[in-house]
Short mmCIF file of C-alpha atoms in Angstrom, two decimals:
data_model
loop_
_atom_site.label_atom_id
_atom_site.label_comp_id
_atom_site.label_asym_id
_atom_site.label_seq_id
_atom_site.Cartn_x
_atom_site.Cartn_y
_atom_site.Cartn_z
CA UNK A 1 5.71 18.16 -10.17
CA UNK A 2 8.59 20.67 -9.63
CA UNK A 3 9.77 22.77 -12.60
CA UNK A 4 13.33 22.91 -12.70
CA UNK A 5 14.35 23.70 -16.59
CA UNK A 6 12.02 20.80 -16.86
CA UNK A 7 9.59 19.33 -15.25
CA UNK A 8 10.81 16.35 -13.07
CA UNK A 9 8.91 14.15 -10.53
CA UNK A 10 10.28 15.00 -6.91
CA UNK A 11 10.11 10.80 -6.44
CA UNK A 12 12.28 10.46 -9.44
CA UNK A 13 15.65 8.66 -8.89
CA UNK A 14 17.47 11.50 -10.42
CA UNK A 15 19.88 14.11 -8.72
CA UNK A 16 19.78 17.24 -9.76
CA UNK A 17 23.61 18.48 -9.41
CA UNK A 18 26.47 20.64 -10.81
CA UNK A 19 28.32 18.36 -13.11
CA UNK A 20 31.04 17.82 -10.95
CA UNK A 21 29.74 18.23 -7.73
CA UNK A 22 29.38 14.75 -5.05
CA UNK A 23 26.50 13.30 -3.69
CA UNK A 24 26.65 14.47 -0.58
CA UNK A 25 23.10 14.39 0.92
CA UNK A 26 22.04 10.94 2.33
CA UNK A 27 18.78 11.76 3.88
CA UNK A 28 17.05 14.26 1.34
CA UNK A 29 19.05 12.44 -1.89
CA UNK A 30 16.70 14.22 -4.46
CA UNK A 31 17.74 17.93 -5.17
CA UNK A 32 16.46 20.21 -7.49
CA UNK A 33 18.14 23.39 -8.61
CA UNK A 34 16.04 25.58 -11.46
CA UNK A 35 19.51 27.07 -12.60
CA UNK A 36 22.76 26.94 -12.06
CA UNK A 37 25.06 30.12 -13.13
CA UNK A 38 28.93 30.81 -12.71
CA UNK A 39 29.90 34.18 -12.38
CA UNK A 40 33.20 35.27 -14.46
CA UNK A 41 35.85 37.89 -13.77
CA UNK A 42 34.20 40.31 -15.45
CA UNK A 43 30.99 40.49 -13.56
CA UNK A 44 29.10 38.87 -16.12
CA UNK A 45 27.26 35.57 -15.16
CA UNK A 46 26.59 31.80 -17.64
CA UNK A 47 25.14 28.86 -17.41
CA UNK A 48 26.23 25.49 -15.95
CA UNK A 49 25.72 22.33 -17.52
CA UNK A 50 22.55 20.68 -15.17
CA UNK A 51 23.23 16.93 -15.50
CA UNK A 52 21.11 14.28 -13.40
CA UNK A 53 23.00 11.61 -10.88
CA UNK A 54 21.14 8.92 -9.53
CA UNK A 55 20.56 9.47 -5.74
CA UNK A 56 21.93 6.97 -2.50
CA UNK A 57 18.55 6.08 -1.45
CA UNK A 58 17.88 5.96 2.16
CA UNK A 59 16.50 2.64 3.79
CA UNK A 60 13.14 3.27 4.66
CA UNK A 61 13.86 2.71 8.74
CA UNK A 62 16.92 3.76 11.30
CA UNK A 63 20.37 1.81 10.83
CA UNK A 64 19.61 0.48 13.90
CA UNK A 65 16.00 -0.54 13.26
CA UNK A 66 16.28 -4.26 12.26
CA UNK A 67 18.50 -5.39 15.49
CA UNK A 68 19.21 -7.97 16.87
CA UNK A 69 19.06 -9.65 13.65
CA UNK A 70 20.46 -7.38 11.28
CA UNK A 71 22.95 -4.71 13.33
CA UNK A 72 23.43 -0.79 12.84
CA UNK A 73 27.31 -2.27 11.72
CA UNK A 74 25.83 -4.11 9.08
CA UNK A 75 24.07 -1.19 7.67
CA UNK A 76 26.97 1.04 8.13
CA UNK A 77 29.34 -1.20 5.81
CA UNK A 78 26.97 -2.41 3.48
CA UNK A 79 24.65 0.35 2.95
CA UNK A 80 27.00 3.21 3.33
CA UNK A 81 29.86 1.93 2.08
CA UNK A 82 29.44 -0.75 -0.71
CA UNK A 83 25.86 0.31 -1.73
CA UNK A 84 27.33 4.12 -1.67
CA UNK A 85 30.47 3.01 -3.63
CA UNK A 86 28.16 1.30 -6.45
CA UNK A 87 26.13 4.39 -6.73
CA UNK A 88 29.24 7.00 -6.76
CA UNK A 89 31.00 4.69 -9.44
CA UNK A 90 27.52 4.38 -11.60
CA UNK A 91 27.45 8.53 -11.64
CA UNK A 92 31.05 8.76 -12.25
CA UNK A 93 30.66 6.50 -15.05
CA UNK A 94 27.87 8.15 -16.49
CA UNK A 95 29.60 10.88 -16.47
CA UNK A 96 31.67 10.32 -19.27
CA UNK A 97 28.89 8.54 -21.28
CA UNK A 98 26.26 10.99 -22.68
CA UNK A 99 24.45 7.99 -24.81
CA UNK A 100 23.23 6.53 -20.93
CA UNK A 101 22.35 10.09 -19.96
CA UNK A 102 18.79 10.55 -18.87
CA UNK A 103 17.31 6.60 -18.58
CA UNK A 104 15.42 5.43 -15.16
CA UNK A 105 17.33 2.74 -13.61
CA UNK A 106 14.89 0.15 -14.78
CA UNK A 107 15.56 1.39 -18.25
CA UNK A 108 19.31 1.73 -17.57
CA UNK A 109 19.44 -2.00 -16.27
CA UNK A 110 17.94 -3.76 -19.30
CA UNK A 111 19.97 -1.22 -21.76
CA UNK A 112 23.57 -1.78 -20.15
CA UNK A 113 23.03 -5.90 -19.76
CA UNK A 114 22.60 -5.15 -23.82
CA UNK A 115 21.24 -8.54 -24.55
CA UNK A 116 23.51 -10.61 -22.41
CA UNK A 117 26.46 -8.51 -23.23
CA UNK A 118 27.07 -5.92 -20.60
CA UNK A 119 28.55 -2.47 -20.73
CA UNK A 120 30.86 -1.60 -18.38
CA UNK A 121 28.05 0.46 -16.86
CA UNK A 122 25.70 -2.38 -15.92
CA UNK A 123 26.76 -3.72 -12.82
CA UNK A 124 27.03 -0.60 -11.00
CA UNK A 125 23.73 -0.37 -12.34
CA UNK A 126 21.94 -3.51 -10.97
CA UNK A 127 23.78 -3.46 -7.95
CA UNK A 128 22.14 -0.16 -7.07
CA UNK A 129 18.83 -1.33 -8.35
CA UNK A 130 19.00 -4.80 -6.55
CA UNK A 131 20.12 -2.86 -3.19
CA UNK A 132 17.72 -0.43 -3.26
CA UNK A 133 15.12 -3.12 -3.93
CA UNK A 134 16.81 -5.37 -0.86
CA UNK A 135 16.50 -3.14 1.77
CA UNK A 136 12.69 -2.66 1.34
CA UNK A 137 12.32 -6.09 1.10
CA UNK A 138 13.11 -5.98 5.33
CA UNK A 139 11.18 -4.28 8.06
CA UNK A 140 11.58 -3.83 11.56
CA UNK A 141 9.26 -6.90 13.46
CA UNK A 142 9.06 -8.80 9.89
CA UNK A 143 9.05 -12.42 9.24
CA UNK A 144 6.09 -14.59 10.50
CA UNK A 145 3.37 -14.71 7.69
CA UNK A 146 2.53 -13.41 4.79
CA UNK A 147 -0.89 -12.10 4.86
CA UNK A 148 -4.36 -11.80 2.81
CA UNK A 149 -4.21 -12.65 -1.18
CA UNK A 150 0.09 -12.57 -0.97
CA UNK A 151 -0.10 -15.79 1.43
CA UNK A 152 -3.01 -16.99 -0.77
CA UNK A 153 -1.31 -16.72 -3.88
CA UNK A 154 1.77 -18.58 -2.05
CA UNK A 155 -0.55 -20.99 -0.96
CA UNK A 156 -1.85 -21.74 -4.71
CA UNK A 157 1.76 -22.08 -6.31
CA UNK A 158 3.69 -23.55 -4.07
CA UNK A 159 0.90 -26.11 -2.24
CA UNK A 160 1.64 -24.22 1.49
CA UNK A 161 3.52 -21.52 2.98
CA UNK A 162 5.90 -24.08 4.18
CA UNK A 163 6.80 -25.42 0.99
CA UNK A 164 7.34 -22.11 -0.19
CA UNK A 165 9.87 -21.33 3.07
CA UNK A 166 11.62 -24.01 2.39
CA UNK A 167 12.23 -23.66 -1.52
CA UNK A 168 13.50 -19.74 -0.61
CA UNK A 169 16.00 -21.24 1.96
CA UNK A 170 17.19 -24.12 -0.29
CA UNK A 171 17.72 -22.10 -3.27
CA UNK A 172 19.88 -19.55 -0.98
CA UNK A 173 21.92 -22.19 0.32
CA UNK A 174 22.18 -24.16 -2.96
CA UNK A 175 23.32 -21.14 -4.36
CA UNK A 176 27.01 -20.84 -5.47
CA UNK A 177 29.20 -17.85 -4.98
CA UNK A 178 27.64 -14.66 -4.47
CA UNK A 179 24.18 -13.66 -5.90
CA UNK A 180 20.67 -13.10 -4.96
CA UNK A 181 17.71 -15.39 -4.19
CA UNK A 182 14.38 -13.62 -5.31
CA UNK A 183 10.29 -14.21 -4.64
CA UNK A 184 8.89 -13.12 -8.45
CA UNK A 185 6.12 -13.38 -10.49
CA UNK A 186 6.03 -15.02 -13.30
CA UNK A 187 4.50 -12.69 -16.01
CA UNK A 188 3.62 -15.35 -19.04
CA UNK A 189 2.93 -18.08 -16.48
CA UNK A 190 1.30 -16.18 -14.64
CA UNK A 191 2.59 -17.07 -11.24
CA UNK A 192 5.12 -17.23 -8.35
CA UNK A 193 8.37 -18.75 -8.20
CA UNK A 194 11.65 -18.65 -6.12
CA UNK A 195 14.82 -17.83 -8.69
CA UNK A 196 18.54 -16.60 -7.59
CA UNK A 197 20.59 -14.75 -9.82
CA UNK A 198 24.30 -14.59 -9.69
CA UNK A 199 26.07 -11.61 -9.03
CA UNK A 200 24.43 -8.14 -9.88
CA UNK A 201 22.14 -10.34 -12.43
CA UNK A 202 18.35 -8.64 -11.56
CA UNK A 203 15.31 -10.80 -12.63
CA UNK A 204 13.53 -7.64 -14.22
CA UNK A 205 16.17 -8.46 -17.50
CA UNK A 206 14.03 -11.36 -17.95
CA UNK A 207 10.79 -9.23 -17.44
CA UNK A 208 10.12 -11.39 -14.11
CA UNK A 209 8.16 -9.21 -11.65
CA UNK A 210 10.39 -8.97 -8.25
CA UNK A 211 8.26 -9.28 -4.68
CA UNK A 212 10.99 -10.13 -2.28
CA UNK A 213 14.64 -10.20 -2.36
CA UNK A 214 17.42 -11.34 -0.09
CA UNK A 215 20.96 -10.43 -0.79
CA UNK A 216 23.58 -13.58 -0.68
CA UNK A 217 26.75 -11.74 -1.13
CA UNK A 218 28.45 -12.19 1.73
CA UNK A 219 29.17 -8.88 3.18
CA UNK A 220 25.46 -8.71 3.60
CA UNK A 221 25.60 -11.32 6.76
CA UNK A 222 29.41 -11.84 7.63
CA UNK A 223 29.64 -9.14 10.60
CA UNK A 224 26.20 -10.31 12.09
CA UNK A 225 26.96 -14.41 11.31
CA UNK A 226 30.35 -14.84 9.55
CA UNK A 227 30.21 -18.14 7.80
CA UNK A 228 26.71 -18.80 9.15
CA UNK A 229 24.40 -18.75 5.95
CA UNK A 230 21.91 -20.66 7.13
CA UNK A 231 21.48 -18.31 10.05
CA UNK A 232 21.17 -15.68 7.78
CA UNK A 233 18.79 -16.76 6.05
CA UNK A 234 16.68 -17.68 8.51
CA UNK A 235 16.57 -14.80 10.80
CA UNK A 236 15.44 -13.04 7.50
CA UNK A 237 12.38 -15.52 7.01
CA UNK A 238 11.96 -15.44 10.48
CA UNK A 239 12.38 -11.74 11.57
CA UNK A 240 13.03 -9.31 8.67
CA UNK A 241 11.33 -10.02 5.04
CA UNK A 242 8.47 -7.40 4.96
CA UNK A 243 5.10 -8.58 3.94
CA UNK A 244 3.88 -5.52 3.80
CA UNK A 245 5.96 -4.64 1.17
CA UNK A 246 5.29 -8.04 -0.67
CA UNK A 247 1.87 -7.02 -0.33
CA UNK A 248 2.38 -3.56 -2.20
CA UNK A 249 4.07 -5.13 -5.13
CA UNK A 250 2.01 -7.79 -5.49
CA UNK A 251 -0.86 -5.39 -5.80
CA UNK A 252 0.97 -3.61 -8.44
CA UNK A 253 1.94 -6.48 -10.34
CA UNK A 254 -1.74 -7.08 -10.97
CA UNK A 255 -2.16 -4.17 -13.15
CA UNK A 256 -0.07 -5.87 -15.72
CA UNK A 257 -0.60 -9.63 -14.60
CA UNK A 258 -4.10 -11.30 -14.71
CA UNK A 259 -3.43 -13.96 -12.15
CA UNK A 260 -7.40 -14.47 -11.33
CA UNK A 261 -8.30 -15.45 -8.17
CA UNK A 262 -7.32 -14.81 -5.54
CA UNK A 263 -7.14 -11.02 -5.87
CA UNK A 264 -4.37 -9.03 -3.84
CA UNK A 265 -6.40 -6.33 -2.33
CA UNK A 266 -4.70 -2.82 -2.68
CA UNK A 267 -5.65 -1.53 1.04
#
């Protein structure tokens, strides 16, 4: 923990800021300043008001990390353009709204959708969260198979990994308009299931349990495959969804889900 006026988690998804300074800092988008002071014209010195943005998280590999199938271009124009846009417009919006000052984005997601009736707020707010969650769905040499208890519990709820494969890609494609197609679990049935979602619409509203996500808007695949969905959404079965990852949520999602056997192993 680092003390700064008060205590705040360096993995937090808060910025620490002047109130009307930009994010600026894409690499290292967590700072922390313990006080903040302007100095007036008479030599005397007062405080600033410390506010808290949310942060541009970085993917967690190079731009260039997931070619051929996804290219540095893509990245470019989707993550640092429309996923920095949705981010700068959230803060800006914040701004001016101290009753959504100081929530996690998981708390600020299920608060804005306000029961099916969104504030203006919310879909900056789940299109950061659903972004941030998107790109570590994908690693570099993903695809192929899921492995230990995640491919097992696959295996149970959807008869085979096949089946599974092609449920994901049929929901994508059946999909109208732009949205999301997601891998979740099922909290009070207690398993998997494929789901989309249309537009910045996050499953975690409906207290579903994400594992993997692929983004359908289409900015997400026109540069690499223009009108080529199915393409797209192959290539990220076949080469980019990260396992591991699946594997690290799934293990989390146990502490709150009793799904019996098989067990996800942690490590």
């Amino acid at each position: 923990m680092i003390s700064c006026c008060n205590s705040l988690n360096v993995n937090s998804p808060f910025l620490l800021t002047n109130y009307s300074q930009q994010l600026k800092s894409t690499r290292h988008p967590y700072l922390h300043q313990s006080k903040l002071q302007k100095r007036n014209s008479d030599g005397t010195t007062r405080g600033m008001k410390v506010v808290a943005y949310y942060g541009l998280k970085t993917p967690p590999y190079e731009l260039d990390a997931l070619e051929p199938y996804m290219s540095r271009r893509t990245l470019e124009v989707h993550w640092g353009k429309h996923h920095r846009n949705y981010v700068e417009g959230l803060n800006k919006q914040l701004s001016q709204n101290d009753i959504l000052y100081g929530h996690t984005l998981d708390e600020l997601l299920k608060v804005t959708y306000n029961n099916g009736n969104p504030l203006p707020e919310f879909d900056n707010a789940a299109q950061v969260w659903n972004h941030d969650f998107f790109w570590e769905s994908m690693q570099p040499g993903g695809g192929d198979m899921p492995k230990l208890g995640v491919l097992q519990q696959i295996e149970k709820d959807f008869g085979s990994f096949t089946n599974f494969r092609e449920k994901f890609i049929l929901a994508s494609l059946s999909h109208f308009g732009s949205g999301w197609v997601w891998l979740v679990l099922k909290r009070q049935e207690k398993r998997l299931a494929v789901i989309t979602t249309s537009n910045a619409l996050s499953p975690i509203l409906w207290d579903d349990i994400p594992i993997v996500c692929l983004d359908l808007w289409e900015h997400a695949y026109y540069l690499d495959y223009k009108n080529d969905k199915i393409e797209y959404v192959n290539v990220f079965m076949d080469h980019l969804v990260s396992w591991n990852a699946a594997l690290g949520r799934m293990a989390r999602a146990e502490c709150f889900v009793n799904l019996g056997e098989p067990k996800i192993p942690v490590a």
